[in-house]
Short mmCIF file of C-alpha atoms in Angstrom, two decimals:
data_model
loop_
_atom_site.label_atom_id
_atom_site.label_comp_id
_atom_site.label_asym_id
_atom_site.label_seq_id
_atom_site.Cartn_x
_atom_site.Cartn_y
_atom_site.Cartn_z
CA UNK A 202 37.16 -18.04 -12.74
CA UNK A 203 35.35 -14.99 -14.06
CA UNK A 204 32.67 -17.15 -15.66
CA UNK A 205 32.14 -18.99 -12.37
CA UNK A 206 31.65 -15.68 -10.55
CA UNK A 207 29.10 -14.67 -13.18
CA UNK A 208 27.17 -17.93 -12.73
CA UNK A 209 27.18 -17.52 -8.95
CA UNK A 210 25.97 -13.92 -9.32
CA UNK A 211 23.10 -14.96 -11.61
CA UNK A 212 22.10 -17.81 -9.30
CA UNK A 213 22.09 -15.52 -6.27
CA UNK A 214 19.96 -13.00 -8.15
CA UNK A 215 17.32 -15.52 -9.23
CA UNK A 216 17.25 -17.15 -5.80
CA UNK A 217 16.65 -13.70 -4.32
CA UNK A 218 13.80 -13.10 -6.76
CA UNK A 219 12.29 -16.51 -6.00
CA UNK A 220 12.43 -15.86 -2.26
CA UNK A 221 10.83 -12.44 -2.73
CA UNK A 222 8.02 -13.93 -4.82
CA UNK A 223 7.44 -16.76 -2.35
CA UNK A 224 7.41 -14.39 0.62
CA UNK A 225 5.05 -11.98 -1.12
CA UNK A 226 2.58 -14.69 -2.07
CA UNK A 227 2.58 -16.10 1.45
CA UNK A 228 2.08 -12.57 2.77
CA UNK A 229 -0.87 -12.09 0.40
CA UNK A 230 -2.60 -15.34 1.31
CA UNK A 231 -2.02 -15.74 5.02
CA UNK A 232 -1.78 -12.28 6.56
CA UNK A 233 -5.39 -12.38 7.85
CA UNK A 234 -6.44 -10.12 5.00
CA UNK A 235 -5.68 -7.04 7.13
CA UNK A 236 -4.64 -5.27 3.94
CA UNK A 237 -6.62 -5.47 0.66
CA UNK A 238 -5.73 -8.61 -1.28
CA UNK A 239 -5.74 -6.85 -4.68
CA UNK A 240 -3.23 -4.30 -3.42
CA UNK A 241 -1.01 -7.08 -2.11
CA UNK A 242 -1.05 -8.95 -5.41
CA UNK A 243 -0.43 -5.82 -7.48
CA UNK A 244 2.33 -4.72 -5.12
CA UNK A 245 3.98 -8.13 -5.47
CA UNK A 246 4.06 -7.91 -9.26
CA UNK A 247 5.36 -4.34 -9.12
CA UNK A 248 8.16 -5.47 -6.82
CA UNK A 249 9.10 -8.23 -9.24
CA UNK A 250 9.09 -5.73 -12.11
CA UNK A 251 11.45 -3.45 -10.20
CA UNK A 252 13.71 -6.39 -9.32
CA UNK A 253 13.87 -8.20 -12.65
CA UNK A 254 13.48 -5.54 -15.33
CA UNK A 255 14.90 -2.46 -13.61
CA UNK A 256 17.76 -3.96 -11.55
CA UNK A 257 16.44 -2.30 -8.39
CA UNK A 258 16.44 -3.77 -4.92
CA UNK A 259 14.52 -2.83 -1.75
CA UNK A 260 16.45 -1.43 1.21
CA UNK A 261 15.17 -0.39 4.62
CA UNK A 262 17.15 2.29 6.46
CA UNK A 263 16.80 3.02 10.18
CA UNK A 264 17.76 6.58 10.98
CA UNK A 265 19.79 7.59 14.03
CA UNK A 266 16.78 9.16 15.77
CA UNK A 267 15.52 5.70 16.73
CA UNK A 268 12.02 6.59 15.54
CA UNK A 269 12.20 6.69 11.77
CA UNK A 270 12.43 3.96 9.13
CA UNK A 271 12.80 4.78 5.44
CA UNK A 272 12.14 2.37 2.61
CA UNK A 273 14.12 2.80 -0.63
CA UNK A 274 14.39 1.12 -3.99
CA UNK A 275 18.00 1.55 -5.16
CA UNK A 276 20.01 0.37 -8.15
CA UNK A 277 21.34 -3.12 -7.51
CA UNK A 278 24.63 -2.40 -9.27
CA UNK A 279 25.75 1.20 -9.03
CA UNK A 280 28.11 2.23 -11.81
CA UNK A 281 30.69 4.96 -11.44
CA UNK A 282 30.01 6.26 -14.96
CA UNK A 283 26.36 6.95 -14.14
CA UNK A 284 25.19 9.93 -12.05
CA UNK A 285 23.00 9.39 -9.00
CA UNK A 286 19.33 10.37 -9.33
CA UNK A 287 16.95 10.77 -6.39
CA UNK A 288 13.27 10.38 -7.35
CA UNK A 289 10.66 11.95 -5.05
CA UNK A 290 6.99 11.12 -5.58
CA UNK A 291 3.84 13.05 -4.72
CA UNK A 292 0.46 12.13 -3.24
CA UNK A 293 -1.47 9.25 -4.77
CA UNK A 294 0.37 6.05 -3.79
CA UNK A 295 3.93 5.09 -2.99
CA UNK A 296 7.05 5.34 -5.15
CA UNK A 297 6.37 2.09 -7.05
CA UNK A 298 2.91 3.12 -8.18
CA UNK A 299 3.94 6.61 -9.25
CA UNK A 300 7.15 5.76 -11.07
CA UNK A 301 6.22 2.45 -12.69
CA UNK A 302 6.24 4.01 -16.18
CA UNK A 303 9.65 5.63 -15.70
CA UNK A 304 12.04 3.42 -13.75
CA UNK A 305 12.94 1.05 -16.59
CA UNK A 306 14.28 3.82 -18.85
CA UNK A 307 15.82 5.91 -16.07
CA UNK A 308 17.59 2.90 -14.54
CA UNK A 309 19.62 2.58 -17.75
CA UNK A 310 21.07 6.08 -17.36
CA UNK A 311 21.30 6.62 -13.59
CA UNK A 312 22.03 5.04 -10.25
CA UNK A 313 18.55 5.41 -8.78
CA UNK A 314 17.51 6.19 -5.21
CA UNK A 315 13.72 5.97 -4.89
CA UNK A 316 12.33 6.39 -1.37
CA UNK A 317 8.81 6.13 -0.10
CA UNK A 318 8.31 9.52 1.51
CA UNK A 319 7.43 9.43 5.20
CA UNK A 320 4.04 7.77 5.88
CA UNK A 321 3.78 6.63 2.26
CA UNK A 322 4.41 2.99 1.43
CA UNK A 323 6.73 1.34 3.96
CA UNK A 324 8.32 4.49 5.41
CA UNK A 325 7.17 5.38 8.90
CA UNK A 326 8.14 7.42 11.95
CA UNK A 327 6.96 7.82 15.52
CA UNK A 328 7.98 11.47 15.30
CA UNK A 329 4.98 13.83 15.38
CA UNK A 330 6.59 16.39 13.03
CA UNK A 331 4.57 16.67 9.82
CA UNK A 332 6.59 19.43 8.14
CA UNK A 333 8.27 19.35 4.73
CA UNK A 334 11.54 19.96 6.58
CA UNK A 335 11.09 16.68 8.44
CA UNK A 336 10.55 14.87 5.13
CA UNK A 337 13.69 16.49 3.71
CA UNK A 338 15.75 15.74 6.81
CA UNK A 339 14.68 12.10 6.76
CA UNK A 340 15.56 11.69 3.07
CA UNK A 341 18.98 13.28 3.56
CA UNK A 342 19.63 11.04 6.56
CA UNK A 343 18.67 7.97 4.54
CA UNK A 344 20.86 8.96 1.60
CA UNK A 345 23.87 9.46 3.84
CA UNK A 346 23.33 6.04 5.40
CA UNK A 347 23.31 4.62 1.86
CA UNK A 348 26.64 6.26 1.07
CA UNK A 349 25.38 8.96 -1.27
CA UNK A 350 28.02 11.69 -0.94
CA UNK A 351 28.05 15.41 -1.47
CA UNK A 352 27.72 17.02 -4.89
CA UNK A 353 27.06 13.79 -6.81
CA UNK A 354 23.26 13.82 -6.75
CA UNK A 355 20.52 15.17 -9.00
CA UNK A 356 16.87 15.17 -7.96
CA UNK A 357 13.71 14.55 -9.97
CA UNK A 358 10.56 15.45 -8.03
CA UNK A 359 6.88 15.73 -8.78
CA UNK A 360 4.07 17.59 -6.96
CA UNK A 361 4.46 17.14 -3.17
CA UNK A 362 7.91 15.68 -3.79
CA UNK A 363 8.87 19.03 -5.33
CA UNK A 364 8.42 20.77 -1.98
CA UNK A 365 10.70 18.19 -0.35
CA UNK A 366 13.30 18.44 -3.12
CA UNK A 367 13.34 22.21 -2.86
CA UNK A 368 13.96 22.05 0.90
CA UNK A 369 16.87 19.66 0.37
CA UNK A 370 18.37 21.92 -2.29
CA UNK A 371 18.09 24.95 -0.03
CA UNK A 372 19.17 23.49 3.32
CA UNK A 373 21.81 21.07 1.98
CA UNK A 374 22.98 22.80 -1.24
CA UNK A 375 26.26 20.86 -1.23
CA UNK A 376 24.36 17.62 -1.90
CA UNK A 377 22.42 18.64 -5.01
CA UNK A 378 23.92 19.27 -8.43
CA UNK A 379 20.76 19.63 -10.55
CA UNK A 380 17.06 19.77 -9.77
CA UNK A 381 13.97 18.76 -11.78
CA UNK A 382 10.64 20.05 -10.47
CA UNK A 383 7.45 18.75 -12.13
CA UNK A 384 3.98 20.20 -11.51
CA UNK A 385 4.72 21.41 -7.99
CA UNK A 386 3.34 24.42 -6.13
CA UNK A 387 6.76 25.38 -4.81
CA UNK A 388 6.76 29.04 -3.76
CA UNK A 389 2.98 29.34 -3.45
CA UNK A 390 1.74 31.64 -0.73
CA UNK A 391 -0.66 30.12 1.79
CA UNK A 392 -3.54 31.95 0.13
CA UNK A 393 -2.61 30.66 -3.33
CA UNK A 394 -2.45 27.07 -2.12
CA UNK A 395 -5.81 27.28 -0.38
CA UNK A 396 -7.40 29.00 -3.39
CA UNK A 397 -6.34 26.23 -5.78
CA UNK A 398 -7.59 23.49 -3.47
CA UNK A 399 -10.96 25.18 -2.92
CA UNK A 400 -11.62 25.25 -6.66
CA UNK A 401 -12.35 21.53 -6.51
CA UNK A 402 -14.62 21.59 -3.48
CA UNK A 403 -14.14 19.91 -0.12
CA UNK A 404 -11.13 20.10 2.15
CA UNK A 405 -7.62 18.84 1.60
CA UNK A 406 -8.34 15.40 3.06
CA UNK A 407 -11.11 14.78 0.51
CA UNK A 408 -8.93 15.83 -2.43
CA UNK A 409 -5.42 14.53 -1.66
CA UNK A 410 -6.25 11.63 0.66
CA UNK A 411 -9.46 9.97 -0.58
CA UNK A 412 -11.60 8.16 1.98
CA UNK A 413 -13.97 6.47 -0.51
CA UNK A 414 -14.19 5.53 -4.21
CA UNK A 415 -15.97 8.77 -5.13
CA UNK A 416 -13.14 10.89 -3.72
CA UNK A 417 -10.57 8.67 -5.44
CA UNK A 418 -12.27 9.26 -8.79
CA UNK A 419 -12.22 13.00 -8.07
CA UNK A 420 -8.50 12.94 -7.33
CA UNK A 421 -7.75 11.18 -10.62
CA UNK A 422 -9.98 13.53 -12.62
CA UNK A 423 -8.33 16.58 -11.09
CA UNK A 424 -4.84 15.17 -11.71
CA UNK A 425 -5.22 13.80 -15.23
CA UNK A 426 -6.24 15.33 -18.54
CA UNK A 427 -6.42 12.09 -20.56
CA UNK A 428 -7.08 8.39 -20.06
CA UNK A 429 -9.36 8.58 -17.02
CA UNK A 430 -12.73 7.39 -18.33
CA UNK A 431 -11.92 3.77 -17.49
CA UNK A 432 -12.41 4.62 -13.80
CA UNK A 433 -16.13 4.96 -14.41
CA UNK A 434 -16.20 1.26 -15.21
CA UNK A 435 -14.20 0.11 -12.18
CA UNK A 436 -16.50 -1.17 -9.40
CA UNK A 437 -16.43 0.62 -6.07
CA UNK A 438 -15.40 -2.53 -4.18
CA UNK A 439 -12.17 -2.61 -6.22
CA UNK A 440 -11.41 1.09 -5.89
CA UNK A 441 -12.03 0.91 -2.15
CA UNK A 442 -9.00 -1.35 -1.85
CA UNK A 443 -6.80 1.50 -3.11
CA UNK A 444 -7.70 3.84 -0.26
CA UNK A 445 -4.52 4.93 1.50
CA UNK A 446 -3.33 3.53 4.82
CA UNK A 447 -1.81 5.93 7.35
CA UNK A 448 -4.59 8.26 6.25
CA UNK A 449 -4.48 10.59 9.25
CA UNK A 450 -0.73 11.10 8.93
CA UNK A 451 -1.10 11.92 5.22
CA UNK A 452 -3.89 14.39 5.95
CA UNK A 453 -1.70 16.05 8.59
CA UNK A 454 1.19 16.33 6.10
CA UNK A 455 -1.05 18.01 3.54
CA UNK A 456 -2.57 20.42 6.07
CA UNK A 457 0.88 21.39 7.31
CA UNK A 458 1.93 22.12 3.75
CA UNK A 459 -1.16 24.17 2.90
CA UNK A 460 -1.29 26.17 6.12
CA UNK A 461 2.36 27.17 6.10
CA UNK A 462 3.41 30.58 4.77
CA UNK A 463 6.71 30.50 2.88
CA UNK A 464 9.57 32.68 4.09
CA UNK A 465 10.41 35.87 2.09
CA UNK A 466 13.73 34.52 0.76
CA UNK A 467 12.19 31.24 -0.35
CA UNK A 468 13.58 31.36 -3.89
CA UNK A 469 17.23 31.56 -2.81
CA UNK A 470 18.69 28.42 -4.42
CA UNK A 471 21.56 28.24 -6.89
CA UNK A 472 21.22 24.80 -8.48
CA UNK A 473 20.48 24.54 -12.18
CA UNK A 474 16.77 23.69 -12.33
CA UNK A 475 14.45 22.23 -14.97
CA UNK A 476 10.75 22.97 -14.45
CA UNK A 477 8.25 20.76 -16.32
CA UNK A 478 4.52 21.54 -16.46
CA UNK A 479 1.42 20.32 -18.25
CA UNK A 480 -0.58 23.12 -19.84
CA UNK A 481 -3.81 21.45 -18.62
CA UNK A 482 -2.72 21.16 -14.99
CA UNK A 483 -5.82 21.72 -12.82
CA UNK A 484 -4.01 21.31 -9.49
CA UNK A 485 -1.25 23.88 -9.95
CA UNK A 486 -2.11 25.85 -13.12
CA UNK A 487 0.62 26.68 -15.62
CA UNK A 488 0.74 30.34 -14.59
CA UNK A 489 2.36 29.20 -11.35
CA UNK A 490 4.98 27.25 -13.25
CA UNK A 491 5.84 30.38 -15.19
CA UNK A 492 6.00 32.34 -11.95
CA UNK A 493 8.38 29.77 -10.45
CA UNK A 494 10.63 29.99 -13.51
CA UNK A 495 10.76 33.79 -13.29
CA UNK A 496 11.86 33.61 -9.66
CA UNK A 497 14.60 31.02 -10.25
CA UNK A 498 17.37 32.72 -12.26
CA UNK A 499 19.15 29.46 -13.06
CA UNK A 500 16.09 27.65 -14.40
CA UNK A 501 14.26 26.74 -17.62
CA UNK A 502 10.63 25.76 -18.23
CA UNK A 503 9.28 22.98 -20.47
CA UNK A 504 5.52 23.05 -21.13
CA UNK A 505 3.82 19.84 -22.29
CA UNK A 506 0.72 20.29 -24.44
CA UNK A 507 -2.59 18.64 -23.50
CA UNK A 508 -1.08 17.17 -20.32
CA UNK A 509 -2.51 17.55 -16.82
CA UNK A 510 -0.96 17.40 -13.36
CA UNK A 511 0.07 13.74 -13.61
CA UNK A 512 2.90 14.22 -16.12
CA UNK A 513 4.61 11.04 -14.88
CA UNK A 514 1.53 9.03 -15.89
CA UNK A 515 0.34 10.89 -18.97
CA UNK A 516 3.69 11.61 -20.64
CA UNK A 517 6.36 9.40 -19.01
CA UNK A 518 8.52 8.94 -22.14
CA UNK A 519 8.67 12.66 -22.86
CA UNK A 520 9.42 13.38 -19.22
CA UNK A 521 12.16 10.72 -19.11
CA UNK A 522 13.81 12.21 -22.19
CA UNK A 523 13.75 15.67 -20.62
CA UNK A 524 15.26 14.39 -17.37
CA UNK A 525 17.99 12.41 -19.13
CA UNK A 526 18.90 15.29 -21.44
CA UNK A 527 18.95 17.83 -18.61
CA UNK A 528 20.92 15.82 -16.07
CA UNK A 529 23.40 14.31 -18.53
CA UNK A 530 23.83 17.54 -20.49
CA UNK A 531 26.31 20.32 -19.97
CA UNK A 532 26.85 21.45 -16.35
#
């Protein structure tokens, strides 16, 4: 009987994968090319990687406000002996593109919850709120709909995702056990945020939300310390297909973040926190990581040598090991 259930489970899984592949290919070929074909093909293969090798499945959650839809990748088989880990991405693509180098290892140690933040990927809302609080509120609402209870969740966040993670930890402290913040300007004053962005020329839309291949190359150069020369050989017509959709919404999110002044008691969180920073970060320089660590009494700082802002791309194995050790270690 048990063996029959196993066979049925395997058949259902492979049928699901086959249907997903068939649907994605049809979507690529016959959707009037309203979305770049290379992105569609790459997205299809990434989805299959998440499904087959990482035991993740896509879930769409409609929130109670009637306006907001969140897209998650979650572990297909949650295990009670594994802690829950929420992964929050930054600018520069959706959750699949940013976490492709990490999900395989992390899925072996955690029950994963990986949302596309609002207006990234397949998450969207008719709400006009562009604040970090709205992002945090949407994520919390989605988690609760998925049955993620209080006190059984750790969060790994990078860059913009760090701002969202921090808001969740502060407003809903009962939900978060441990927090990992990577290369994020959490706690910056408005002046500090604007100063760092101006170092690279142009406004926030040109830096964080590229509108052409030149701006996309600039974003990658600013974010990475190694492995970026190949972009010089990629033709513009290919890079142009990686320009973000929902561009105006993403620009509005970034402007809201940069123009907001943090409240005086911003650093009032109690969760045990791991801060990870590349010493060659040109977006949020290391001095700000050290400042964040000094202001969080229950925190520690790990500095990665010769690594830029994109730690998840440049040093994914080292970062995974730090996350696993921190979350699974002593309370």
